[in-house]
Coordinates of C-alpha atoms and ligand atoms in Angstrom, one line a residue:
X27 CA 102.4 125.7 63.1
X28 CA 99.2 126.3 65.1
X29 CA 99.2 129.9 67.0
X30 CA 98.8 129.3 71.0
X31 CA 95.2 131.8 70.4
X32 CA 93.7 128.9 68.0
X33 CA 94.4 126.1 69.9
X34 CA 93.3 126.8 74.0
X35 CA 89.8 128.6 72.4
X36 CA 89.0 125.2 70.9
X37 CA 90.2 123.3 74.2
X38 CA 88.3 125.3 76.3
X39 CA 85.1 123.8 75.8
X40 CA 86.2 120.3 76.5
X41 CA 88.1 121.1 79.5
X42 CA 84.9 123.2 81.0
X43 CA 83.5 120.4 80.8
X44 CA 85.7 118.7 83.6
X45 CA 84.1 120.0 86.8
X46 CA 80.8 119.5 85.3
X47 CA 81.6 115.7 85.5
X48 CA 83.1 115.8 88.3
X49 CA 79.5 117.2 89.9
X50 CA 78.4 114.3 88.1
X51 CA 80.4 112.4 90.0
X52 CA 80.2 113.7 93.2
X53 CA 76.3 113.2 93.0
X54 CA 76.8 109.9 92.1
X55 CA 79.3 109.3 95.0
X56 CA 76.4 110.8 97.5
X57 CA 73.8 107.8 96.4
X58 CA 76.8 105.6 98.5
X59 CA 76.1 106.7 101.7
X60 CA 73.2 104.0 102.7
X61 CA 73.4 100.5 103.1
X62 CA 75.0 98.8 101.7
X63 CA 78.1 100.8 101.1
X64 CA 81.9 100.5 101.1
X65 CA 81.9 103.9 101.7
X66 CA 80.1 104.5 105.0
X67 CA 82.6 102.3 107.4
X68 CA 81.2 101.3 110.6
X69 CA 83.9 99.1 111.9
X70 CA 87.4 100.0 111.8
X71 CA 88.5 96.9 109.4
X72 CA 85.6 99.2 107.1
X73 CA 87.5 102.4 107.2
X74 CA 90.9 100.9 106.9
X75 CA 89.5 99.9 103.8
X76 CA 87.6 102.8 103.4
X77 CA 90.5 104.8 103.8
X78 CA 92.7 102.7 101.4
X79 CA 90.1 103.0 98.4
X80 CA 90.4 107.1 98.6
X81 CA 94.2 106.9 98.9
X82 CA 94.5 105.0 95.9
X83 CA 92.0 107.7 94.5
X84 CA 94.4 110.8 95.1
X85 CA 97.2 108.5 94.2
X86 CA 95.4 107.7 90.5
X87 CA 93.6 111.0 90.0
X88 CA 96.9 113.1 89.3
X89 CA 98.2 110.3 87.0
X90 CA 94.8 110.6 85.3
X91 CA 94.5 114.2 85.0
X92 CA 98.6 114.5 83.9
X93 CA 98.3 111.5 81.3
X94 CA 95.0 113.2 80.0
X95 CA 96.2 116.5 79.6
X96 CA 99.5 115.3 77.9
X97 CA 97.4 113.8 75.3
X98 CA 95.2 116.3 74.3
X99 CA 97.7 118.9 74.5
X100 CA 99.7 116.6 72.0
X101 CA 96.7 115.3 69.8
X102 CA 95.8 119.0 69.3
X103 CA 99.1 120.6 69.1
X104 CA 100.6 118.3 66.7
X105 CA 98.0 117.1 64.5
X106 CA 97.9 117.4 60.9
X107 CA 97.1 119.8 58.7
X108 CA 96.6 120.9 55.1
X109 CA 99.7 121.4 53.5
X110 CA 101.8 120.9 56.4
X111 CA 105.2 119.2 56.0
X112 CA 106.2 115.9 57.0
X113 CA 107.2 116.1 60.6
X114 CA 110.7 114.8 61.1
X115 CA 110.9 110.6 62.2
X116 CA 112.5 110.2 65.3
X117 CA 112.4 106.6 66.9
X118 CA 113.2 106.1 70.8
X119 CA 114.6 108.0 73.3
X120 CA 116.0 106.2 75.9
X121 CA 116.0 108.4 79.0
X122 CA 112.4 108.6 78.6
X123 CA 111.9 105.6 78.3
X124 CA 113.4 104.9 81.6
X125 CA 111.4 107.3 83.2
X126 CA 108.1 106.3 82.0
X127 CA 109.4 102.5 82.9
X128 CA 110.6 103.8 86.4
X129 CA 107.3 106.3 87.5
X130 CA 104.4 103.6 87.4
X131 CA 106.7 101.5 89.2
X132 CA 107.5 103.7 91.7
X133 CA 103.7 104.6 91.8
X134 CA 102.9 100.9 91.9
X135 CA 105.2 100.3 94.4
X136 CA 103.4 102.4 97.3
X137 CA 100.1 100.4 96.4
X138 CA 101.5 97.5 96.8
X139 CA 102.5 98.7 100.6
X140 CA 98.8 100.7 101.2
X141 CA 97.6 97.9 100.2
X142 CA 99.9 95.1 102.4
X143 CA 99.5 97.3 105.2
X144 CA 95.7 97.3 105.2
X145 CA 95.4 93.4 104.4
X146 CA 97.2 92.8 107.5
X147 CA 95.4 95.2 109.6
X148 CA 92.1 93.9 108.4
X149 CA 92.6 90.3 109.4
X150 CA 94.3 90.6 112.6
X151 CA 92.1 88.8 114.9
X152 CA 92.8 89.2 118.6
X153 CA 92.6 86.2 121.2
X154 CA 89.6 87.7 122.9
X155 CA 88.0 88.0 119.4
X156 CA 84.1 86.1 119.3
X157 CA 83.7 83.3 117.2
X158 CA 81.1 82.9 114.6
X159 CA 81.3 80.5 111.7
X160 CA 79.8 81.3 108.2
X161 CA 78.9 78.1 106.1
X162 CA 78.0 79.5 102.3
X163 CA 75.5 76.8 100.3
X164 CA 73.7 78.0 97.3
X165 CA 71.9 79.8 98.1
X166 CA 72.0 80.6 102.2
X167 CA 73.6 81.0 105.0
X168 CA 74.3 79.2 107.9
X169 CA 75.5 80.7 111.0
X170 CA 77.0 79.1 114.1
X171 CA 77.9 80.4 117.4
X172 CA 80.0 77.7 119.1
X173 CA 80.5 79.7 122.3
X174 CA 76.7 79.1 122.5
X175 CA 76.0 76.3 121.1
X176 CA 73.2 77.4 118.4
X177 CA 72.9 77.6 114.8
X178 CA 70.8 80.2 112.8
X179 CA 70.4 81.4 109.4
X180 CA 70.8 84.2 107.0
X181 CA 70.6 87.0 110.4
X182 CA 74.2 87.5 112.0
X183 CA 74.1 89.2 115.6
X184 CA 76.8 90.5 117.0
X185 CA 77.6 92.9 119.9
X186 CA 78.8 96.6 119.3
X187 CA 82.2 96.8 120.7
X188 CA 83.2 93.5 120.2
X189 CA 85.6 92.4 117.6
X190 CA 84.3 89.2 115.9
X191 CA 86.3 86.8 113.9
X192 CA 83.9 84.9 111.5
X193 CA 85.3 81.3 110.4
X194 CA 83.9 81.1 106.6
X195 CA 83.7 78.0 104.7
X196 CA 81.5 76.8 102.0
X197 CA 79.1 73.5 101.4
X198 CA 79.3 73.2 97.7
X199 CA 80.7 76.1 95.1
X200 CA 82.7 79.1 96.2
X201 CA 80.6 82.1 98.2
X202 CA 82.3 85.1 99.2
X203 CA 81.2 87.1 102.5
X204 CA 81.0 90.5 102.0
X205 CA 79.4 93.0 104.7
X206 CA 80.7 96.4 103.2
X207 CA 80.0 98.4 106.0
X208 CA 82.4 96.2 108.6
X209 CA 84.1 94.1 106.1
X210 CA 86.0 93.4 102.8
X211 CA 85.1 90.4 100.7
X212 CA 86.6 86.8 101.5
X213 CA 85.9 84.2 99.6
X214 CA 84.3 80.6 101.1
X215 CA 85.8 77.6 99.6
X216 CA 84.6 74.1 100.2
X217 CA 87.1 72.2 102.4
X218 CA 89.3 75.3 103.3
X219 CA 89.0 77.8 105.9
X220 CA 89.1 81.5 105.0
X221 CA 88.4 84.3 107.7
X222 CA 86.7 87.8 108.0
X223 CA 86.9 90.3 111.1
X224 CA 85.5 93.3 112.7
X225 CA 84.5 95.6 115.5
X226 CA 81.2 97.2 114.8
X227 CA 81.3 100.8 115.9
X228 CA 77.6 101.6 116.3
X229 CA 74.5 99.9 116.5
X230 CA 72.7 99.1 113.3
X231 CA 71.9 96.9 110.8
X232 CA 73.7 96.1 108.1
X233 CA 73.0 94.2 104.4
X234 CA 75.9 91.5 103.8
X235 CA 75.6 90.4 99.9
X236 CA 77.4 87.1 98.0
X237 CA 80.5 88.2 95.9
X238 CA 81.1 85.7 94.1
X239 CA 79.1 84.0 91.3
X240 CA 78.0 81.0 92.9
X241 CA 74.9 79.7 90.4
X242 CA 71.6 81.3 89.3
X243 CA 70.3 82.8 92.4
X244 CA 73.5 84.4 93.4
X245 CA 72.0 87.7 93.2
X246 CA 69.8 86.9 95.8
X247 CA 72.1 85.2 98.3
X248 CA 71.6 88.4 100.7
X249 CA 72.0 88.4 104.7
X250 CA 71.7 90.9 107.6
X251 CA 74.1 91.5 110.2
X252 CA 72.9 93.2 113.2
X253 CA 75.2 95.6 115.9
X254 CA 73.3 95.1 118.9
X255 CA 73.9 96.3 122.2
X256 CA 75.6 94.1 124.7
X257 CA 72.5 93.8 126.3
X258 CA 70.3 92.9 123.1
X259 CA 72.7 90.6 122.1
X260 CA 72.8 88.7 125.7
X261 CA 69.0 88.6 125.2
X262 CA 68.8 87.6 121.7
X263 CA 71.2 84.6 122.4
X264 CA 69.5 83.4 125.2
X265 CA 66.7 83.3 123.0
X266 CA 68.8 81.6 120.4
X267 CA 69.8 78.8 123.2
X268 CA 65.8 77.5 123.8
X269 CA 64.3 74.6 122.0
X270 CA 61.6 75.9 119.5
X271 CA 58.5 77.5 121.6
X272 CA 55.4 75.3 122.0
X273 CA 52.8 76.0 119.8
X274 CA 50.0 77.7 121.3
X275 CA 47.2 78.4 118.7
X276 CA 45.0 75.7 117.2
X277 CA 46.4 76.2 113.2
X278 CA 50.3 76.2 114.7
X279 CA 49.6 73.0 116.7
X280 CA 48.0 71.5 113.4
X281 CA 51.0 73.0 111.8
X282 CA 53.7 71.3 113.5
X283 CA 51.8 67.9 113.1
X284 CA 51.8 68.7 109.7
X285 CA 56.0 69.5 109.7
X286 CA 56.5 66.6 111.2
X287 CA 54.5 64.2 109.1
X288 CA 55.9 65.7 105.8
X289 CA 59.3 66.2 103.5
X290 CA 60.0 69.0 105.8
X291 CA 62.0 67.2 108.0
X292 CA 64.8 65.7 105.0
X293 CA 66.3 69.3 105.3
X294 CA 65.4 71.0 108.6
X295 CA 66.1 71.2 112.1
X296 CA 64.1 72.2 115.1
X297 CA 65.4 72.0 118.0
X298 CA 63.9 70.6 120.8
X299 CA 61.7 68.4 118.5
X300 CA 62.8 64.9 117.1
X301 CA 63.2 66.9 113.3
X302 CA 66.9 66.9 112.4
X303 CA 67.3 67.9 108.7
X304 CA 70.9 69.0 107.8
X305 CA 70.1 70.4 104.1
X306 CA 68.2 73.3 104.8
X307 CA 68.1 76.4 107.5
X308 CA 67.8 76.0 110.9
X309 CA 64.0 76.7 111.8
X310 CA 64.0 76.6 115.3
X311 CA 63.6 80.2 116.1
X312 CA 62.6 81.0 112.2
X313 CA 60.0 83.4 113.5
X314 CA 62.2 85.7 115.1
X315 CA 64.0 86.1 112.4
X316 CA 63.3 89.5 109.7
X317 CA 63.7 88.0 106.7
X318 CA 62.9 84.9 105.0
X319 CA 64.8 83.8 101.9
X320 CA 68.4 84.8 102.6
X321 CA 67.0 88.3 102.7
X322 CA 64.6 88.4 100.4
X323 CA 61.4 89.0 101.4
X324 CA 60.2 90.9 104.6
X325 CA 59.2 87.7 107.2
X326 CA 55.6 88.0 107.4
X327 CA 52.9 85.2 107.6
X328 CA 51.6 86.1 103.6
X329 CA 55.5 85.7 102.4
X330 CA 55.9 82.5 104.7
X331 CA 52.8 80.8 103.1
X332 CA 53.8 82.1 99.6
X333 CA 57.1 80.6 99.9
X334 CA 56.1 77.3 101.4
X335 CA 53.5 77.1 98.3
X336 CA 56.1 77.3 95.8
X337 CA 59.6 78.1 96.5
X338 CA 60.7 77.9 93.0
X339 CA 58.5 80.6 91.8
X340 CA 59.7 82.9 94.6
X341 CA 63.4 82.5 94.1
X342 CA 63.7 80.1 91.0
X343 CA 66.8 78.2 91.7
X344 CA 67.1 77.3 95.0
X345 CA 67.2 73.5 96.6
X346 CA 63.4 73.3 97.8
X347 CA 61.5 72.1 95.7
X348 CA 57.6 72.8 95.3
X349 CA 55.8 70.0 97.2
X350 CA 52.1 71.0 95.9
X351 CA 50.6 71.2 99.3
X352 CA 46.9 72.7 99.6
X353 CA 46.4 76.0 100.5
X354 CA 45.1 75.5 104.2
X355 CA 47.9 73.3 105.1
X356 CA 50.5 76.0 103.7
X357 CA 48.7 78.2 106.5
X358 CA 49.0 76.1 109.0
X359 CA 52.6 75.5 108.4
X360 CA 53.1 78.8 107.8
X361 CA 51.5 79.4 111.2
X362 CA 53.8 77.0 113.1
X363 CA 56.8 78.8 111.5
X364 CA 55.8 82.4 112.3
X365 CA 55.0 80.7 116.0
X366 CA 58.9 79.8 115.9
X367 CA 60.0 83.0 117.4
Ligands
CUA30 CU1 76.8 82.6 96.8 CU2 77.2 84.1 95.0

């Protein structure tokens, strides 16, 4: 039998150890605080769930540290040595048994009800709520504002204060919507209707990111939502509620002949012009937006041409195809686009 003095000198090493991983940790944990992160809530559906994750944390980090502990003590205490005896062979014992049986339960009984109680808090959505519907397709999104009567892409705006309640549904394979600042993840499904909801606190922007495996560019199936302020928002979807701006400079005019004479039109709308594509984004006010590429690249005229000049080689994967246009009528298209504001 092993003295107490030889055993805890050998454990101490190990066991100062502990609080240097959990600096480790805690450094880690600091990287979580930009966007986007499940850990800096700005809606309070976010820090319900915010809330639940570091319950389930204190609930989980006693059981760690108690199951831990029990097994080095016993590894260590118990293990075998030269010329030690056979210990004796004992087989069951039935009231611990029960008890181990009984604790987990009891333990995975309270996260069942966290967890029930925060599920049905997070998708309560009152009458008054806004209504925005979410339509995945590999790999995009398309946004629609019924109250208004627009549709956009890949940039949600919605007003601080307001809770939203946004319809989600899928084209082809299952998407999942996942904002982690103002929402958990729901999955899209083709030919069902799942929901999300939220009341953004502040005004910011937020990254909203695909959760669910959906094909090769899933990674980059990215989107923005936007907290405005009431009055922002009013402006942005007046905006939103124009036909597409007139061109006004020689290249954007040439560009829109150009749209309009070409395979453009199969997949994309513009509203207030006879080009009614269905496939694609939305164009109509494509300029305005931030980011082309379901958040991919910074909306600028250079990132426009490049990805009218081959889409393929910007984000390999996704449904438009390269149409091998010359270079100055990829500017002028790319002009007409950026004039789309
Ligand atoms: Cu869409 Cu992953």
């Amino acid at each position: 039998m092993p003295s107490g003095k030889t055993v805890w000198p050998r454990l101490a090493r190990p066991i100062m150890l502990v609080p240097a991983l959990a600096l480790l940790a805690l450094a880690a944990l600091a990287g979580c605080q930009g966007s986007p992160s499940a850990l800096n809530p700005q809606s309070p559906q976010a820090g319900s769930i915010s809330t639940l994750a570091w319950t389930l944390f204190f609930i989980a980090l006693p059981v760690f540290l108690l199951v831990e502990a029990l097994l080095l003590f016993t590894v260590l205490r118990f293990r075998n040595r030269r010329g030690a005896e056979e210990p004796p062979q004992i087989e069951g014992n039935r009231r611990v048994e029960i008890l181990w049986t009984a604790a987990p339960g009891v333990v995975l009984l309270i996260v069942l009800w966290v967890t029930f109680q925060t599920m049905a808090f997070v998708l309560e959505s009152p009458p008054e709520s806004m209504q925005v519907q979410v339509i995945g397709h590999r790999y995009w999104w398309e946004v629609k504002y019924p109250s208004g009567n627009f549709t956009t892409a890949n940039e949600i705006h919605v007003p601080v204060g307001q809770t939203v309640r946004v319809d989600l549904t899928s084209i082809d394979v299952i998407h999942s919507f996942w904002v982690p600042e103002l929402s958990g993840k729901v999955d899209m499904i083709p030919g069902h209707q799942n929901h999300a909801v939220f009341r953004a606190l502040n005004v910011g922007t937020h990254r909203g990111q695909c959760a669910e495996y959906c094909g090769v560019d899933h990674a980059y199936m990215g989107f923005l939502v936007f907290a405005d302020s009431p009055t922002t928002f009013a402006a942005w979807v007046q905006n939103e509620q124009q036909p597409a701006a007139q061109p006004t400079t020689a290249a954007a005019r040439q560009g829109q002949e150009l749209f309009a004479s070409s395979a453009c039109i199969g997949c994309h709308t513009v509203v207030g012009t006879p080009v009614r594509g269905v496939i694609g984004p939305d164009l109509t006010h494509v300029g305005s937006r931030t980011t082309i590429g379901a958040n991919l690249l910074p909306n600028t005229p250079a990132n426009v041409a490049r990805w009218i000049a081959d889409p393929q080689q910007v984000k390999p994967g996704n449904a438009m195809p390269n149409l091998h246009l010359r270079s100055d009528v990829v500017d002028k298209l790319a002009a007409y686009l950026e004039s789309l504001k």
